[in-house]
């Protein structure tokens, strides 16, 4: 069964600190993995996409990693800011029968950055 | 470029009623997808429309339906509302059909409360 699991479920850190969010997946065949940021009351916004051949990709203070062998991805946030408080959602794209792509969504990690 | 616009932002209905939600995609985007988001279930895929045709459908009952117009605007209808339909309904547009091929651009959602 295709699944995406994220940990931790929630996280509280102090402003300026770093943190790492985890995403484990059992999705086959794997196409790509995206991280979305969802602010309270807003729709998700794409942060980065990882394909099979990519190990690391950065977007400002956000760095995503992918280990296709262990089927794990992480999102590292450096020097956190109050505006980083949001839910971070991992989604994996799989190609199903008929060559249609399907998105499998994680439940997200809720991050709170406190001053 | 204007983003994805969803109306209304908030809606309160009673059980048994029906509701119609509206979504205007980013100009030039022909693919529109709908999602239901609840705290316990995360994002659940409802359906995707491309060029006025439903291309993919999630595992929701027939009470949930949608359509897309020639200008790519989309509507979603829920009939015979149940308490469990209370959720944030998100619309997302993308430039191409086939989820996973290109990023989804989400609107800020319609918060539906069924009493």
PDB file of C-alpha atoms in Angstrom:
ATOM      1  CA  UNK A   1       0.000   0.000   0.000  1.00  0.00           C
ATOM      2  CA  UNK A   2       1.324   3.435  -0.959  1.00  0.00           C
ATOM      3  CA  UNK A   3       1.915   5.501   2.166  1.00  0.00           C
ATOM      4  CA  UNK A   4       3.693   8.647   3.260  1.00  0.00           C
ATOM      5  CA  UNK A   5       4.502   9.130   6.932  1.00  0.00           C
ATOM      6  CA  UNK A   6       5.838  12.319   8.434  1.00  0.00           C
ATOM      7  CA  UNK A   7       7.508  12.926  11.747  1.00  0.00           C
ATOM      8  CA  UNK A   8       7.321  14.532  14.128  1.00  0.00           C
ATOM      9  CA  UNK A   9       3.623  15.356  14.085  1.00  0.00           C
ATOM     10  CA  UNK A  10       4.366  18.688  15.708  1.00  0.00           C
ATOM     11  CA  UNK A  11       7.444  20.611  16.728  1.00  0.00           C
ATOM     12  CA  UNK A  12       8.172  23.737  18.745  1.00  0.00           C
ATOM     13  CA  UNK A  13      11.512  25.514  18.397  1.00  0.00           C
ATOM     14  CA  UNK A  14      12.986  28.864  19.320  1.00  0.00           C
ATOM     15  CA  UNK A  15      13.610  31.519  16.715  1.00  0.00           C
ATOM     16  CA  UNK A  16      17.069  31.215  15.213  1.00  0.00           C
ATOM     17  CA  UNK A  17      17.360  27.476  15.810  1.00  0.00           C
ATOM     18  CA  UNK A  18      17.572  24.803  13.120  1.00  0.00           C
ATOM     19  CA  UNK A  19      15.211  21.870  12.720  1.00  0.00           C
ATOM     20  CA  UNK A  20      14.731  18.819  10.538  1.00  0.00           C
ATOM     21  CA  UNK A  21      11.462  17.298   9.437  1.00  0.00           C
ATOM     22  CA  UNK A  22      11.227  13.716   8.227  1.00  0.00           C
ATOM     23  CA  UNK A  23       9.227  12.020   5.499  1.00  0.00           C
ATOM     24  CA  UNK A  24       9.256   8.250   4.964  1.00  0.00           C
ATOM     25  CA  UNK A  25       7.409   6.725   2.077  1.00  0.00           C
ATOM     26  CA  UNK A  26       6.444   3.357   0.688  1.00  0.00           C
ATOM     27  CA  UNK A  27       5.417   4.392  -2.797  1.00  0.00           C
ATOM     28  CA  UNK A  28       6.081   2.481  -5.952  1.00  0.00           C
ATOM     29  CA  UNK A  29       6.923   3.232  -8.625  1.00  0.00           C
ATOM     30  CA  UNK A  30       8.383   6.492  -7.355  1.00  0.00           C
ATOM     31  CA  UNK A  31       8.239   9.521  -9.605  1.00  0.00           C
ATOM     32  CA  UNK A  32       9.102  12.520  -7.430  1.00  0.00           C
ATOM     33  CA  UNK A  33       8.688  13.995  -3.961  1.00  0.00           C
ATOM     34  CA  UNK A  34       7.605  17.511  -3.084  1.00  0.00           C
ATOM     35  CA  UNK A  35       7.560  19.525   0.092  1.00  0.00           C
ATOM     36  CA  UNK A  36       4.799  22.056   0.590  1.00  0.00           C
ATOM     37  CA  UNK A  37       4.470  24.761   3.232  1.00  0.00           C
ATOM     38  CA  UNK A  38       0.987  25.612   4.419  1.00  0.00           C
ATOM     39  CA  UNK A  39       0.450  28.711   6.522  1.00  0.00           C
ATOM     40  CA  UNK A  40      -2.612  28.809   8.755  1.00  0.00           C
ATOM     41  CA  UNK A  41      -5.676  29.723   6.745  1.00  0.00           C
ATOM     42  CA  UNK A  42      -3.851  29.517   3.421  1.00  0.00           C
ATOM     43  CA  UNK A  43      -3.335  26.915   0.731  1.00  0.00           C
ATOM     44  CA  UNK A  44      -0.098  24.894   0.468  1.00  0.00           C
ATOM     45  CA  UNK A  45       2.820  26.395  -1.437  1.00  0.00           C
ATOM     46  CA  UNK A  46       5.488  24.262  -3.098  1.00  0.00           C
ATOM     47  CA  UNK A  47       8.950  24.587  -1.543  1.00  0.00           C
ATOM     48  CA  UNK A  48      10.945  22.090  -3.545  1.00  0.00           C
ATOM     49  CA  UNK A  49      10.720  18.975  -5.682  1.00  0.00           C
ATOM     50  CA  UNK A  50      13.077  16.007  -5.517  1.00  0.00           C
ATOM     51  CA  UNK A  51      13.458  13.505  -8.323  1.00  0.00           C
ATOM     52  CA  UNK A  52      15.009  10.060  -8.123  1.00  0.00           C
ATOM     53  CA  UNK A  53      18.489  11.224  -9.091  1.00  0.00           C
ATOM     54  CA  UNK A  54      18.642  14.195  -6.725  1.00  0.00           C
ATOM     55  CA  UNK A  55      20.110  13.909  -3.236  1.00  0.00           C
ATOM     56  CA  UNK A  56      19.972  17.509  -2.035  1.00  0.00           C
ATOM     57  CA  UNK A  57      18.225  20.675  -3.103  1.00  0.00           C
ATOM     58  CA  UNK A  58      18.121  24.050  -1.411  1.00  0.00           C
ATOM     59  CA  UNK A  59      15.611  26.882  -1.497  1.00  0.00           C
ATOM     60  CA  UNK A  60      16.928  29.685   0.660  1.00  0.00           C
ATOM     61  CA  UNK A  61      16.995  28.493   4.253  1.00  0.00           C
ATOM     62  CA  UNK A  62      15.199  25.271   3.286  1.00  0.00           C
ATOM     63  CA  UNK A  63      17.243  22.229   2.270  1.00  0.00           C
ATOM     64  CA  UNK A  64      15.587  18.993   1.204  1.00  0.00           C
ATOM     65  CA  UNK A  65      17.348  15.662   0.965  1.00  0.00           C
ATOM     66  CA  UNK A  66      16.280  12.410  -0.611  1.00  0.00           C
ATOM     67  CA  UNK A  67      17.566   8.894  -0.063  1.00  0.00           C
ATOM     68  CA  UNK A  68      15.819   6.774  -2.665  1.00  0.00           C
ATOM     69  CA  UNK A  69      17.332   3.577  -1.295  1.00  0.00           C
ATOM     70  CA  UNK A  70      15.863   3.954   2.176  1.00  0.00           C
ATOM     71  CA  UNK A  71      12.840   5.888   0.851  1.00  0.00           C
ATOM     72  CA  UNK A  72      13.382   8.786   3.171  1.00  0.00           C
ATOM     73  CA  UNK A  73      13.380  12.526   2.711  1.00  0.00           C
ATOM     74  CA  UNK A  74      14.112  15.327   5.119  1.00  0.00           C
ATOM     75  CA  UNK A  75      13.497  19.048   5.142  1.00  0.00           C
ATOM     76  CA  UNK A  76      16.052  21.055   7.072  1.00  0.00           C
ATOM     77  CA  UNK A  77      15.255  24.610   8.103  1.00  0.00           C
ATOM     78  CA  UNK A  78      18.207  26.788   9.019  1.00  0.00           C
ATOM     79  CA  UNK A  79      18.092  29.815  11.319  1.00  0.00           C
ATOM     80  CA  UNK A  80      14.343  29.592  11.781  1.00  0.00           C
ATOM     81  CA  UNK A  81      12.152  32.678  11.670  1.00  0.00           C
ATOM     82  CA  UNK A  82       8.725  33.353  13.113  1.00  0.00           C
ATOM     83  CA  UNK A  83       7.327  33.194   9.586  1.00  0.00           C
ATOM     84  CA  UNK A  84       8.429  29.563   9.339  1.00  0.00           C
ATOM     85  CA  UNK A  85       5.551  28.651  11.667  1.00  0.00           C
ATOM     86  CA  UNK A  86       3.366  26.519   9.412  1.00  0.00           C
ATOM     87  CA  UNK A  87       2.480  22.985   8.454  1.00  0.00           C
ATOM     88  CA  UNK A  88       4.982  21.222   6.191  1.00  0.00           C
ATOM     89  CA  UNK A  89       3.529  18.549   3.975  1.00  0.00           C
ATOM     90  CA  UNK A  90       5.404  15.874   2.061  1.00  0.00           C
ATOM     91  CA  UNK A  91       3.792  14.443  -1.060  1.00  0.00           C
ATOM     92  CA  UNK A  92       5.064  11.633  -3.254  1.00  0.00           C
ATOM     93  CA  UNK A  93       4.073  11.139  -6.860  1.00  0.00           C
ATOM     94  CA  UNK A  94       3.584   7.582  -8.067  1.00  0.00           C
ATOM     95  CA  UNK A  95       2.858   6.254 -11.505  1.00  0.00           C
ATOM     96  CA  UNK A  96      -0.030   3.814 -11.324  1.00  0.00           C
ATOM     97  CA  UNK A  97      -1.479   1.362 -13.832  1.00  0.00           C
ATOM     98  CA  UNK A  98      -2.280   3.075 -17.074  1.00  0.00           C
ATOM     99  CA  UNK A  99       0.669   5.425 -16.598  1.00  0.00           C
ATOM    100  CA  UNK A 100      -1.453   7.848 -14.604  1.00  0.00           C
ATOM    101  CA  UNK A 101       0.335   9.706 -11.847  1.00  0.00           C
ATOM    102  CA  UNK A 102      -1.123   9.731  -8.362  1.00  0.00           C
ATOM    103  CA  UNK A 103      -0.169  11.926  -5.422  1.00  0.00           C
ATOM    104  CA  UNK A 104       0.167  10.378  -1.965  1.00  0.00           C
ATOM    105  CA  UNK A 105       0.057  13.031   0.745  1.00  0.00           C
ATOM    106  CA  UNK A 106       1.533  12.930   4.224  1.00  0.00           C
ATOM    107  CA  UNK A 107      -0.398  14.376   7.161  1.00  0.00           C
ATOM    108  CA  UNK A 108       2.181  17.097   7.676  1.00  0.00           C
ATOM    109  CA  UNK A 109       4.357  18.365  10.493  1.00  0.00           C
ATOM    110  CA  UNK A 110       3.095  21.381  12.378  1.00  0.00           C
ATOM    111  CA  UNK A 111       6.000  23.680  13.205  1.00  0.00           C
ATOM    112  CA  UNK A 112       5.774  26.508  15.709  1.00  0.00           C
ATOM    113  CA  UNK A 113       8.666  28.948  15.976  1.00  0.00           C
ATOM    114  CA  UNK A 114       8.596  30.912  19.211  1.00  0.00           C
ATOM    115  CA  UNK A 115      10.427  34.166  19.905  1.00  0.00           C
TER     116      UNK A 115
ATOM    117  CA  UNK B   1      -0.191  37.041 -12.346  1.00  0.00           C
ATOM    118  CA  UNK B   2      -3.202  36.506 -10.137  1.00  0.00           C
ATOM    119  CA  UNK B   3      -3.229  33.335  -8.069  1.00  0.00           C
ATOM    120  CA  UNK B   4      -5.921  30.734  -7.668  1.00  0.00           C
ATOM    121  CA  UNK B   5      -9.120  32.291  -6.366  1.00  0.00           C
ATOM    122  CA  UNK B   6     -11.699  30.359  -4.386  1.00  0.00           C
ATOM    123  CA  UNK B   7     -15.094  31.625  -3.328  1.00  0.00           C
ATOM    124  CA  UNK B   8     -16.601  31.816  -0.867  1.00  0.00           C
ATOM    125  CA  UNK B   9     -13.965  31.711   1.872  1.00  0.00           C
ATOM    126  CA  UNK B  10     -16.350  30.550   4.551  1.00  0.00           C
ATOM    127  CA  UNK B  11     -19.654  28.740   4.372  1.00  0.00           C
ATOM    128  CA  UNK B  12     -22.030  27.422   7.005  1.00  0.00           C
ATOM    129  CA  UNK B  13     -24.699  24.947   5.942  1.00  0.00           C
ATOM    130  CA  UNK B  14     -27.058  22.542   7.671  1.00  0.00           C
ATOM    131  CA  UNK B  15     -27.297  18.810   7.132  1.00  0.00           C
ATOM    132  CA  UNK B  16     -29.180  17.820   4.028  1.00  0.00           C
ATOM    133  CA  UNK B  17     -28.476  21.017   2.141  1.00  0.00           C
ATOM    134  CA  UNK B  18     -26.289  21.274  -0.894  1.00  0.00           C
ATOM    135  CA  UNK B  19     -23.404  23.617  -1.603  1.00  0.00           C
ATOM    136  CA  UNK B  20     -21.455  24.860  -4.616  1.00  0.00           C
ATOM    137  CA  UNK B  21     -17.876  26.047  -4.374  1.00  0.00           C
ATOM    138  CA  UNK B  22     -16.082  28.008  -7.055  1.00  0.00           C
ATOM    139  CA  UNK B  23     -12.480  28.083  -8.233  1.00  0.00           C
ATOM    140  CA  UNK B  24     -10.743  30.336 -10.751  1.00  0.00           C
ATOM    141  CA  UNK B  25      -7.328  28.958 -11.758  1.00  0.00           C
ATOM    142  CA  UNK B  26      -4.215  30.872 -12.653  1.00  0.00           C
ATOM    143  CA  UNK B  27      -4.537  32.352 -16.121  1.00  0.00           C
ATOM    144  CA  UNK B  28      -3.348  29.832 -18.692  1.00  0.00           C
ATOM    145  CA  UNK B  29      -3.702  26.845 -16.384  1.00  0.00           C
ATOM    146  CA  UNK B  30      -6.072  24.257 -17.766  1.00  0.00           C
ATOM    147  CA  UNK B  31      -5.885  21.639 -15.026  1.00  0.00           C
ATOM    148  CA  UNK B  32      -7.922  22.087 -11.855  1.00  0.00           C
ATOM    149  CA  UNK B  33      -7.922  19.662  -8.928  1.00  0.00           C
ATOM    150  CA  UNK B  34     -10.035  19.632  -5.796  1.00  0.00           C
ATOM    151  CA  UNK B  35      -9.008  18.427  -2.354  1.00  0.00           C
ATOM    152  CA  UNK B  36     -10.686  17.994   0.991  1.00  0.00           C
ATOM    153  CA  UNK B  37      -8.488  18.742   3.989  1.00  0.00           C
ATOM    154  CA  UNK B  38      -9.294  17.695   7.538  1.00  0.00           C
ATOM    155  CA  UNK B  39      -6.957  17.539  10.550  1.00  0.00           C
ATOM    156  CA  UNK B  40      -7.089  13.771  10.873  1.00  0.00           C
ATOM    157  CA  UNK B  41      -7.033  12.822   7.190  1.00  0.00           C
ATOM    158  CA  UNK B  42      -4.820  15.436   5.617  1.00  0.00           C
ATOM    159  CA  UNK B  43      -5.397  16.247   1.964  1.00  0.00           C
ATOM    160  CA  UNK B  44      -7.772  13.870   0.230  1.00  0.00           C
ATOM    161  CA  UNK B  45      -8.018  14.041  -3.557  1.00  0.00           C
ATOM    162  CA  UNK B  46     -11.520  14.580  -4.919  1.00  0.00           C
ATOM    163  CA  UNK B  47     -11.106  14.973  -8.676  1.00  0.00           C
ATOM    164  CA  UNK B  48      -9.125  16.606 -11.452  1.00  0.00           C
ATOM    165  CA  UNK B  49     -10.469  18.386 -14.494  1.00  0.00           C
ATOM    166  CA  UNK B  50      -8.631  19.234 -17.675  1.00  0.00           C
ATOM    167  CA  UNK B  51     -10.191  20.856 -20.733  1.00  0.00           C
ATOM    168  CA  UNK B  52     -13.686  20.516 -19.251  1.00  0.00           C
ATOM    169  CA  UNK B  53     -13.309  16.744 -18.743  1.00  0.00           C
ATOM    170  CA  UNK B  54     -12.878  14.869 -15.489  1.00  0.00           C
ATOM    171  CA  UNK B  55      -9.549  13.056 -15.823  1.00  0.00           C
ATOM    172  CA  UNK B  56      -9.116  11.533 -12.383  1.00  0.00           C
ATOM    173  CA  UNK B  57     -11.356  10.849  -9.441  1.00  0.00           C
ATOM    174  CA  UNK B  58     -10.709  10.037  -5.809  1.00  0.00           C
ATOM    175  CA  UNK B  59     -12.650   7.772  -3.469  1.00  0.00           C
ATOM    176  CA  UNK B  60     -15.522  10.019  -2.541  1.00  0.00           C
ATOM    177  CA  UNK B  61     -19.241   9.261  -2.781  1.00  0.00           C
ATOM    178  CA  UNK B  62     -21.322  10.468  -5.681  1.00  0.00           C
ATOM    179  CA  UNK B  63     -22.625  13.341  -3.552  1.00  0.00           C
ATOM    180  CA  UNK B  64     -19.396  15.094  -4.512  1.00  0.00           C
ATOM    181  CA  UNK B  65     -19.355  16.275  -8.086  1.00  0.00           C
ATOM    182  CA  UNK B  66     -17.662  18.928 -10.134  1.00  0.00           C
ATOM    183  CA  UNK B  67     -17.390  20.510 -13.514  1.00  0.00           C
ATOM    184  CA  UNK B  68     -15.083  22.738 -15.479  1.00  0.00           C
ATOM    185  CA  UNK B  69     -16.056  25.478 -17.869  1.00  0.00           C
ATOM    186  CA  UNK B  70     -14.471  26.500 -21.150  1.00  0.00           C
ATOM    187  CA  UNK B  71     -12.542  29.291 -19.396  1.00  0.00           C
ATOM    188  CA  UNK B  72     -11.047  26.644 -17.039  1.00  0.00           C
ATOM    189  CA  UNK B  73     -12.999  27.899 -14.042  1.00  0.00           C
ATOM    190  CA  UNK B  74     -14.315  25.030 -11.975  1.00  0.00           C
ATOM    191  CA  UNK B  75     -17.118  24.389  -9.538  1.00  0.00           C
ATOM    192  CA  UNK B  76     -17.544  21.675  -6.978  1.00  0.00           C
ATOM    193  CA  UNK B  77     -20.927  20.622  -5.649  1.00  0.00           C
ATOM    194  CA  UNK B  78     -21.758  18.620  -2.563  1.00  0.00           C
ATOM    195  CA  UNK B  79     -25.338  17.450  -2.167  1.00  0.00           C
ATOM    196  CA  UNK B  80     -27.132  16.140   0.909  1.00  0.00           C
ATOM    197  CA  UNK B  81     -24.513  17.518   3.253  1.00  0.00           C
ATOM    198  CA  UNK B  82     -23.389  15.464   6.239  1.00  0.00           C
ATOM    199  CA  UNK B  83     -21.626  16.611   9.393  1.00  0.00           C
ATOM    200  CA  UNK B  84     -18.487  14.790   8.222  1.00  0.00           C
ATOM    201  CA  UNK B  85     -18.284  17.031   5.174  1.00  0.00           C
ATOM    202  CA  UNK B  86     -17.072  19.867   7.371  1.00  0.00           C
ATOM    203  CA  UNK B  87     -13.590  20.593   6.070  1.00  0.00           C
ATOM    204  CA  UNK B  88     -11.355  22.954   4.173  1.00  0.00           C
ATOM    205  CA  UNK B  89     -11.866  22.471   0.453  1.00  0.00           C
ATOM    206  CA  UNK B  90      -8.849  23.378  -1.607  1.00  0.00           C
ATOM    207  CA  UNK B  91      -8.624  23.962  -5.302  1.00  0.00           C
ATOM    208  CA  UNK B  92      -5.324  23.703  -7.152  1.00  0.00           C
ATOM    209  CA  UNK B  93      -4.383  24.541 -10.699  1.00  0.00           C
ATOM    210  CA  UNK B  94      -1.454  23.461 -12.800  1.00  0.00           C
ATOM    211  CA  UNK B  95      -0.250  24.135 -16.294  1.00  0.00           C
ATOM    212  CA  UNK B  96      -0.440  20.534 -17.435  1.00  0.00           C
ATOM    213  CA  UNK B  97      -2.633  17.536 -16.830  1.00  0.00           C
ATOM    214  CA  UNK B  98      -1.397  14.608 -14.834  1.00  0.00           C
ATOM    215  CA  UNK B  99      -0.694  15.155 -11.198  1.00  0.00           C
ATOM    216  CA  UNK B 100       2.973  15.110 -10.340  1.00  0.00           C
ATOM    217  CA  UNK B 101       4.155  16.511 -13.654  1.00  0.00           C
ATOM    218  CA  UNK B 102       4.101  20.103 -12.525  1.00  0.00           C
ATOM    219  CA  UNK B 103       3.591  21.907  -9.230  1.00  0.00           C
ATOM    220  CA  UNK B 104       0.118  22.488  -7.901  1.00  0.00           C
ATOM    221  CA  UNK B 105      -0.821  26.077  -7.173  1.00  0.00           C
ATOM    222  CA  UNK B 106      -3.408  26.153  -4.432  1.00  0.00           C
ATOM    223  CA  UNK B 107      -6.056  28.663  -3.556  1.00  0.00           C
ATOM    224  CA  UNK B 108      -6.686  29.583   0.068  1.00  0.00           C
ATOM    225  CA  UNK B 109      -9.665  27.285   0.277  1.00  0.00           C
ATOM    226  CA  UNK B 110     -13.294  27.374   1.284  1.00  0.00           C
ATOM    227  CA  UNK B 111     -13.949  26.515   4.926  1.00  0.00           C
ATOM    228  CA  UNK B 112     -17.231  24.572   4.997  1.00  0.00           C
ATOM    229  CA  UNK B 113     -18.999  23.980   8.287  1.00  0.00           C
ATOM    230  CA  UNK B 114     -22.010  21.679   8.366  1.00  0.00           C
ATOM    231  CA  UNK B 115     -24.265  21.945  11.423  1.00  0.00           C
TER     232      UNK B 115
END
